[in-house]
Coordinates of C-alpha atoms and ligand atoms in Angstrom, one line a residue:
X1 CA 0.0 0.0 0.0
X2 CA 1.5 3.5 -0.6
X3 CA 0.7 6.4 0.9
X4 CA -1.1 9.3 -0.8
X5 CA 1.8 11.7 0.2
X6 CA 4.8 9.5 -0.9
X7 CA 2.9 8.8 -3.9
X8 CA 2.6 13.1 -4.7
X9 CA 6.5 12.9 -3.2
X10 CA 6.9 10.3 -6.4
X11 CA 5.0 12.0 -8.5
X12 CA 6.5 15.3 -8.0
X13 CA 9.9 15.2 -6.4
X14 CA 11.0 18.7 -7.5
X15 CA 8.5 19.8 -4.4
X16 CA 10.0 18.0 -2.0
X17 CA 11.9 20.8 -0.6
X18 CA 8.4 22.8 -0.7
X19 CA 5.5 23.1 2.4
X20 CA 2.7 21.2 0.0
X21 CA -0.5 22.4 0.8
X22 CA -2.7 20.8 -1.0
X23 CA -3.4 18.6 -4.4
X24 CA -6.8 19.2 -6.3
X25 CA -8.0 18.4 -9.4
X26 CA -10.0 21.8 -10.7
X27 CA -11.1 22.4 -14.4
X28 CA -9.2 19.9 -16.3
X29 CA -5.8 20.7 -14.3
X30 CA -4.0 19.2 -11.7
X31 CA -2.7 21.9 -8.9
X32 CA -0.3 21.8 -6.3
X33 CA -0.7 24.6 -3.5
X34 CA 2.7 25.1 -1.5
X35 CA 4.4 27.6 0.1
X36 CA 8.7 27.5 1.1
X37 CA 10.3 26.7 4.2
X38 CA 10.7 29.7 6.8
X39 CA 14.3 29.4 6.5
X40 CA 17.1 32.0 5.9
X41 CA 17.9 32.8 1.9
X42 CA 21.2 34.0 1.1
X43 CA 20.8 37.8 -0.6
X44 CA 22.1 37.1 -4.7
X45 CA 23.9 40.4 -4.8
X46 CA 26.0 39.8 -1.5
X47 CA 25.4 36.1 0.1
X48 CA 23.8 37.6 3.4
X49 CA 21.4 35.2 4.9
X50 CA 18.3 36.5 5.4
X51 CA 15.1 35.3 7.2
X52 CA 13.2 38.9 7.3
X53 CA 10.3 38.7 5.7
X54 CA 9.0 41.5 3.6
X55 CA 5.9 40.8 2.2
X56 CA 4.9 37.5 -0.1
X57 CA 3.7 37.0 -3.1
X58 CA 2.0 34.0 -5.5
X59 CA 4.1 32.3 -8.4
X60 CA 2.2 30.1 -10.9
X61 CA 4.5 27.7 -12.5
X62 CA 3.1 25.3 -15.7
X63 CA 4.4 21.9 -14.7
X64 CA 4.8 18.5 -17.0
X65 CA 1.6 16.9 -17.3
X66 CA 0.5 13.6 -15.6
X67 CA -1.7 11.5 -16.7
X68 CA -2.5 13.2 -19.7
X69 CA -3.9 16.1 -17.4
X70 CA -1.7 19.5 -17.0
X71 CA -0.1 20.6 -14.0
X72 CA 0.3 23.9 -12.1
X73 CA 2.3 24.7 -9.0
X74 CA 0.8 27.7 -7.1
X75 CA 3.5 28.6 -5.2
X76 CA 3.4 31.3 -2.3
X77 CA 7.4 33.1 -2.1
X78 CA 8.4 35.8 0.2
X79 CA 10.2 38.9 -0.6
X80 CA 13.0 39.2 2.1
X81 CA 14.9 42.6 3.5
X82 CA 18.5 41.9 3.2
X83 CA 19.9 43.3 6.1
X84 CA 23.6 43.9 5.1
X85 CA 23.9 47.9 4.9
X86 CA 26.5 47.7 2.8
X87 CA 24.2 46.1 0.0
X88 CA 22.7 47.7 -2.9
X89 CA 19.8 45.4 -2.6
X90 CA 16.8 46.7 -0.1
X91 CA 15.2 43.5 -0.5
X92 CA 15.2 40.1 -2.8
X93 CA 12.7 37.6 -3.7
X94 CA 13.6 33.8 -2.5
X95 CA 14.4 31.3 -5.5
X96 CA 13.8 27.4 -5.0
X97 CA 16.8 25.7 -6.2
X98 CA 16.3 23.1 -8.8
X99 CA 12.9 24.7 -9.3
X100 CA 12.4 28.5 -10.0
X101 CA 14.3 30.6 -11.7
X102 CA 13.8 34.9 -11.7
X103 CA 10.6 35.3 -14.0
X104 CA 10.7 31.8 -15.2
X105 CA 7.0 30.3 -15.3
X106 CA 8.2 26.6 -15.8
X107 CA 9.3 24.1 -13.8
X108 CA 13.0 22.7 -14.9
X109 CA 11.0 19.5 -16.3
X110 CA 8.6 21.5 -18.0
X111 CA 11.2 23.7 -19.5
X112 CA 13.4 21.1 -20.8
X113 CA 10.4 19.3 -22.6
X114 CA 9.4 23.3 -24.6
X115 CA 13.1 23.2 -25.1
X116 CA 13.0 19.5 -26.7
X117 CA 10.0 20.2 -28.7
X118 CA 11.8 23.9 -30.5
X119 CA 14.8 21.9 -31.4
X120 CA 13.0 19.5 -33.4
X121 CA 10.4 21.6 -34.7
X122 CA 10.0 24.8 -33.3
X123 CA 7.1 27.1 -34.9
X124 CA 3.9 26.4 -35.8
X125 CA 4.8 22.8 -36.0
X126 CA 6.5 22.9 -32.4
X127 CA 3.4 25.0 -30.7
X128 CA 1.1 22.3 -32.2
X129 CA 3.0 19.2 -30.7
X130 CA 3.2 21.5 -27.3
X131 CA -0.5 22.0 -27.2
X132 CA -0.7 18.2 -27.0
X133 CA 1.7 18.0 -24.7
X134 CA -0.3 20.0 -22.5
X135 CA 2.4 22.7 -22.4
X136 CA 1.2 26.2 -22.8
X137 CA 3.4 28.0 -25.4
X138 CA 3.1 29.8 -28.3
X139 CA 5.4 29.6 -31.9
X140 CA 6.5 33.3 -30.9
X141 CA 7.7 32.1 -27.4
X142 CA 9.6 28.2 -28.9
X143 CA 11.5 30.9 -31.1
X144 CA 12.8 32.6 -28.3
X145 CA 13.5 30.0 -26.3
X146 CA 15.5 28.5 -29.4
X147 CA 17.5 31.3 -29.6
X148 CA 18.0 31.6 -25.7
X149 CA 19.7 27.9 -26.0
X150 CA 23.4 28.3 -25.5
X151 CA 25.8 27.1 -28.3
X152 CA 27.3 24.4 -28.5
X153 CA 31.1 23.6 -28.0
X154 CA 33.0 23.5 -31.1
X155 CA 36.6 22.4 -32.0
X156 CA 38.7 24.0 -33.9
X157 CA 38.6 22.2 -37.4
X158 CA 41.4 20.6 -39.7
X159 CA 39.7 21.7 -42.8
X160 CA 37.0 24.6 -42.5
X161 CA 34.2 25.3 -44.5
X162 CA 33.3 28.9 -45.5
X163 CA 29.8 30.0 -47.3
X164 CA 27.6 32.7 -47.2
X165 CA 23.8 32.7 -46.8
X166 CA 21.1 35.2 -47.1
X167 CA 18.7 35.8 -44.0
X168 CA 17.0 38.5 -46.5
X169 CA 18.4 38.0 -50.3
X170 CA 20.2 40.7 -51.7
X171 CA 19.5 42.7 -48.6
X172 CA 21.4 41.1 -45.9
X173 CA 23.4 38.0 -45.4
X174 CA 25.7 35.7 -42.9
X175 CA 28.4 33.4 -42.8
X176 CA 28.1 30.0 -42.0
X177 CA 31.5 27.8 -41.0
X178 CA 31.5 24.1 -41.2
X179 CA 33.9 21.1 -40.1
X180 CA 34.6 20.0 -43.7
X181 CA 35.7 16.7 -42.9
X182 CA 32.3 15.5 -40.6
X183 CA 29.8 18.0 -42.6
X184 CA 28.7 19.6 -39.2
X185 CA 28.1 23.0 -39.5
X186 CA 29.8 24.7 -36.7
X187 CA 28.9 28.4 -36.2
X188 CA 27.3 31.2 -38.0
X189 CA 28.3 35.1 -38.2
X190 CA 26.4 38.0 -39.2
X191 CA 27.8 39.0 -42.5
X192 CA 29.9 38.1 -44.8
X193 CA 32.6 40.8 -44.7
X194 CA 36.5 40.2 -44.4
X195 CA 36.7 41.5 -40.8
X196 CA 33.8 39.3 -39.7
X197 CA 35.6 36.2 -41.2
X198 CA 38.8 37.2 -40.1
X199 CA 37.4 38.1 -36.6
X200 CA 36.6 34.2 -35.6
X201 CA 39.5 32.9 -36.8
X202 CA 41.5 35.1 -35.1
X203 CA 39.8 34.3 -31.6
X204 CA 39.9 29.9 -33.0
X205 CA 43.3 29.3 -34.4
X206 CA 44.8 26.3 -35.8
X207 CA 42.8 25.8 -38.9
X208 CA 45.2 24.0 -41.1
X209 CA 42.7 24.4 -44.9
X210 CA 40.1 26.8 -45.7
X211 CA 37.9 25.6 -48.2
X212 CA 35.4 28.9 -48.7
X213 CA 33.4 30.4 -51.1
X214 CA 35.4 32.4 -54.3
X215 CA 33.9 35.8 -52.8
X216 CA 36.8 38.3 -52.6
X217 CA 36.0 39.4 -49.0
X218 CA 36.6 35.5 -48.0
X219 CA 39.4 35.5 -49.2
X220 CA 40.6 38.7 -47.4
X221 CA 39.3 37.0 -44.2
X222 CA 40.8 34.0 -44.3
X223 CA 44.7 35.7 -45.1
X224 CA 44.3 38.2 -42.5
X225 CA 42.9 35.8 -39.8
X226 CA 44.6 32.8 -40.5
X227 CA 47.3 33.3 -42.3
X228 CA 49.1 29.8 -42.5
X229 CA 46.0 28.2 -43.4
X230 CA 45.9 26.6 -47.3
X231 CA 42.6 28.2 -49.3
X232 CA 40.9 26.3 -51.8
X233 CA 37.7 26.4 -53.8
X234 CA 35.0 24.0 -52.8
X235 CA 33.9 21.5 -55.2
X236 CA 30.1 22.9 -55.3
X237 CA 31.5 26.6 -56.5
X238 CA 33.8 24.9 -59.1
X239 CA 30.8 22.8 -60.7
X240 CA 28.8 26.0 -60.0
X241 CA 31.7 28.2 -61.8
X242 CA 31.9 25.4 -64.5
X243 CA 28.3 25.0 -65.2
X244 CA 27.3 28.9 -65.3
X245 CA 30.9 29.1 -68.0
X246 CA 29.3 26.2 -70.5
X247 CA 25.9 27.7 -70.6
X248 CA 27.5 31.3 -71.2
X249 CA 29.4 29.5 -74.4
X250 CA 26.2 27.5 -75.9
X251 CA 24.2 30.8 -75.4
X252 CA 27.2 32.8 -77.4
X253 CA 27.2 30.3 -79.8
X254 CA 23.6 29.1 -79.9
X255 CA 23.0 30.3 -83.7
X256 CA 26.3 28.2 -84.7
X257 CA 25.3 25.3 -83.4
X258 CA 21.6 25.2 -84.2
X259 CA 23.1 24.8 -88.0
X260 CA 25.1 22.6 -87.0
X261 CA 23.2 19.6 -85.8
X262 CA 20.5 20.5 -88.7
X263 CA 22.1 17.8 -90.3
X264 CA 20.9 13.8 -90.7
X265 CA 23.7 12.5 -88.0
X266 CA 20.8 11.6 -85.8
X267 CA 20.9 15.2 -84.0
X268 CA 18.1 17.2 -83.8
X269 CA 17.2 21.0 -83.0
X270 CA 13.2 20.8 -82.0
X271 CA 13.3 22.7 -78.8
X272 CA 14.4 21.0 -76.2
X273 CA 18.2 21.6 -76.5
X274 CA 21.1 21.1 -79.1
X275 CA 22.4 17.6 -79.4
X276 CA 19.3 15.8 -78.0
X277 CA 19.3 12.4 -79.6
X278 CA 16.2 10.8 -81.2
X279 CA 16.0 8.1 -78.8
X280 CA 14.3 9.6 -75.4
X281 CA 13.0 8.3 -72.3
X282 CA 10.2 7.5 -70.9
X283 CA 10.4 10.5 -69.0
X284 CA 11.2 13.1 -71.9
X285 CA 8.7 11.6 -74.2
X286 CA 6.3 12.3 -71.4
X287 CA 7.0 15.7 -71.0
X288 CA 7.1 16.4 -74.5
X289 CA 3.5 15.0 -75.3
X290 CA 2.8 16.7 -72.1
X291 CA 4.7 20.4 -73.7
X292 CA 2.7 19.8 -76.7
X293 CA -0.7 19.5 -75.6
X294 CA -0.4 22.5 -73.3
X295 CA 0.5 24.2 -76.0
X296 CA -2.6 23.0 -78.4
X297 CA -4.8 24.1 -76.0
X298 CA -3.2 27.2 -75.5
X299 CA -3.5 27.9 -79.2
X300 CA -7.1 26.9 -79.3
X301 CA -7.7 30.1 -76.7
X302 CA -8.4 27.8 -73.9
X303 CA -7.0 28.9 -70.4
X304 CA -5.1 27.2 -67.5
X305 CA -8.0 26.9 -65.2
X306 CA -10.3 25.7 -68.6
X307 CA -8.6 22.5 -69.2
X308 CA -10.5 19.3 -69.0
X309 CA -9.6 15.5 -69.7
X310 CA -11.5 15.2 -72.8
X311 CA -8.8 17.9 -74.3
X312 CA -5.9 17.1 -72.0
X313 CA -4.7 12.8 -72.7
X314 CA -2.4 13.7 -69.9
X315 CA -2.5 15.4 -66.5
X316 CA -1.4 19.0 -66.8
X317 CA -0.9 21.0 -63.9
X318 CA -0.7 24.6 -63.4
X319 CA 2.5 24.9 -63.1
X320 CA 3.7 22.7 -65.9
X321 CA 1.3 25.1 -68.2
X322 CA 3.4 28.3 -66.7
X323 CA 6.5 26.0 -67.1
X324 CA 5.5 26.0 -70.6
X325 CA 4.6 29.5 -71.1
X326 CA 8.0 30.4 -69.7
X327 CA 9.8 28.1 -71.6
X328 CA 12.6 29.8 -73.8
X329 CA 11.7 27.3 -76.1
X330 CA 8.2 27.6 -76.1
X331 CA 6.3 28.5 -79.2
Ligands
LIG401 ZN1 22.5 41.8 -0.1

């Protein structure tokens, strides 16, 4: 047989060190009354323990839910003179350790659970999961609490990672690092200036390769603030670089080569790009037929919205018709 106040003991062992008043189930919620032990509290601006009370006041902290039922601690805390003279603090309000923290309206529990469910999904997807969770908190509130989270540790990397990214494009953008050799991105910094790159290497040495982004400022960065470390390009940029050079050329010489191919080699120029072979794929054949019934209707004056099956042999979906219309090979 257990006893109904080890069983609240078990239940809720962070109010152990708590006067418990009374349990009550009221409205859907489980609440604990308590008040704190009349004992001396030291002052947090000098260590003077105190036991003069100066008036008391009620705390309502949300709690982790048992039993599929939310909880609520109304606690009762005093307000206490501290009596050193040579203190700037008049008075202070008593904290429970391991259970109230200045303005905090969770328990540690409770707070660790809001904190679990913004680092998976904060937002709306985070408040939704909360609200089942029976923990009060809104998308606004898991966003601040994700962002009051500290950092975590990092080592210095052998090879470090350097890109940019844009918070607001073309208005404003950071820097993120990253530990080339495990893909774990380490830190971010706002902007992507040389000083600001050059800034955290200075204050974590010992990064033996930079592999960054080819943005000038980077490169300023890294040979100010790490001077002995090798820069090279990273492989996406190079493709990227690469990629961006070829289409440049086949747009410069798109005329040239359109004559070239019009020739029975088994090349052919209908559209879709220079050099496409007669044999296609399911997939190509698929969106051709698809290209050229979009098209039909379009000629016969018929809108996106107007389409139907009888005209249409195969699905056509908005955005393959504004694919269409967009096309640079379109009609
Ligand atoms: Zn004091």
């Amino acid at each position: 047989m257990v006893r109904c106040h080890d069983l609240v003991g078990d239940l809720f062992p962070h109010v152990r060190a708590l006067l418990l008043e009374r349990v009550f189930f009221e409205y859907g919620v489980v609440r604990l009354v308590a008040g704190t032990q009349p004992i001396g509290v030291a002052c947090p601006a000098c260590a003077a323990v105190s036991n003069r009370v100066h008036s008391m006041y009620a705390r309502r902290l949300e709690d982790t839910p048992v039993g599929d039922r939310p909880v609520v601690i109304e606690l009762t805390v005093r307000r206490l003179y501290c009596e050193n003279s040579a203190c700037m603090r008049r008075t202070f309000a008593e904290q429970i350790d391991g259970l109230t923290i200045r303005y905090g309206r969770r328990t540690p529990s409770a707070r660790r659970l809001s904190e679990a469910v913004t680092v998976a999904l904060a937002g709306h997807a985070g408040a939704r999961l909360a609200a089942a969770l029976h923990i009060g908190v809104s998308r606004t509130t898991l966003l601040w609490a994700i962002m009051a989270l500290p950092d975590p540790a990092w080592a210095v990397p052998k090879v470090l990672g350097v890109d940019d990214f844009a918070t607001r494009r073309r208005h404003h953008y950071g820097t993120v690092l990253i530990d080339c050799e495990t893909g774990q991105p380490l830190d971010l910094l706002n902007g992507r200036d040389a000083a600001t790159l050059a800034g955290r290497l200075r204050e974590r040495p010992g990064t033996e390769i930079i592999c960054r982004d080819r943005a000038g400022s980077y490169a300023d960065g890294a040979r100010t603030g790490a001077p002995n470390a090798v820069q090279v390009a990273d492989r996406f940029h190079l493709w990227q670089n690469l990629g961006t050079a070829v289409e440049a050329g086949i747009r410069l010489r798109i005329r040239c080569l359109k004559k070239a191919v019009a020739s029975p080699d088994g090349l052919t120029n209908d559209g879709y790009g220079v050099g496409a072979t007669k044999a296609m794929s399911p997939i190509e054949a698929r969106i051709r037929e698809r290209h050229a019934t979009i098209h039909a209707l379009l000629a016969q004056g018929h809108g996106i919205r107007e389409r139907s099956p009888e005209n249409c042999t195969s699905a056509v979906t908005p955005s393959a018709a504004m694919h269409a219309r967009r096309s640079p090979n379109s009609c």
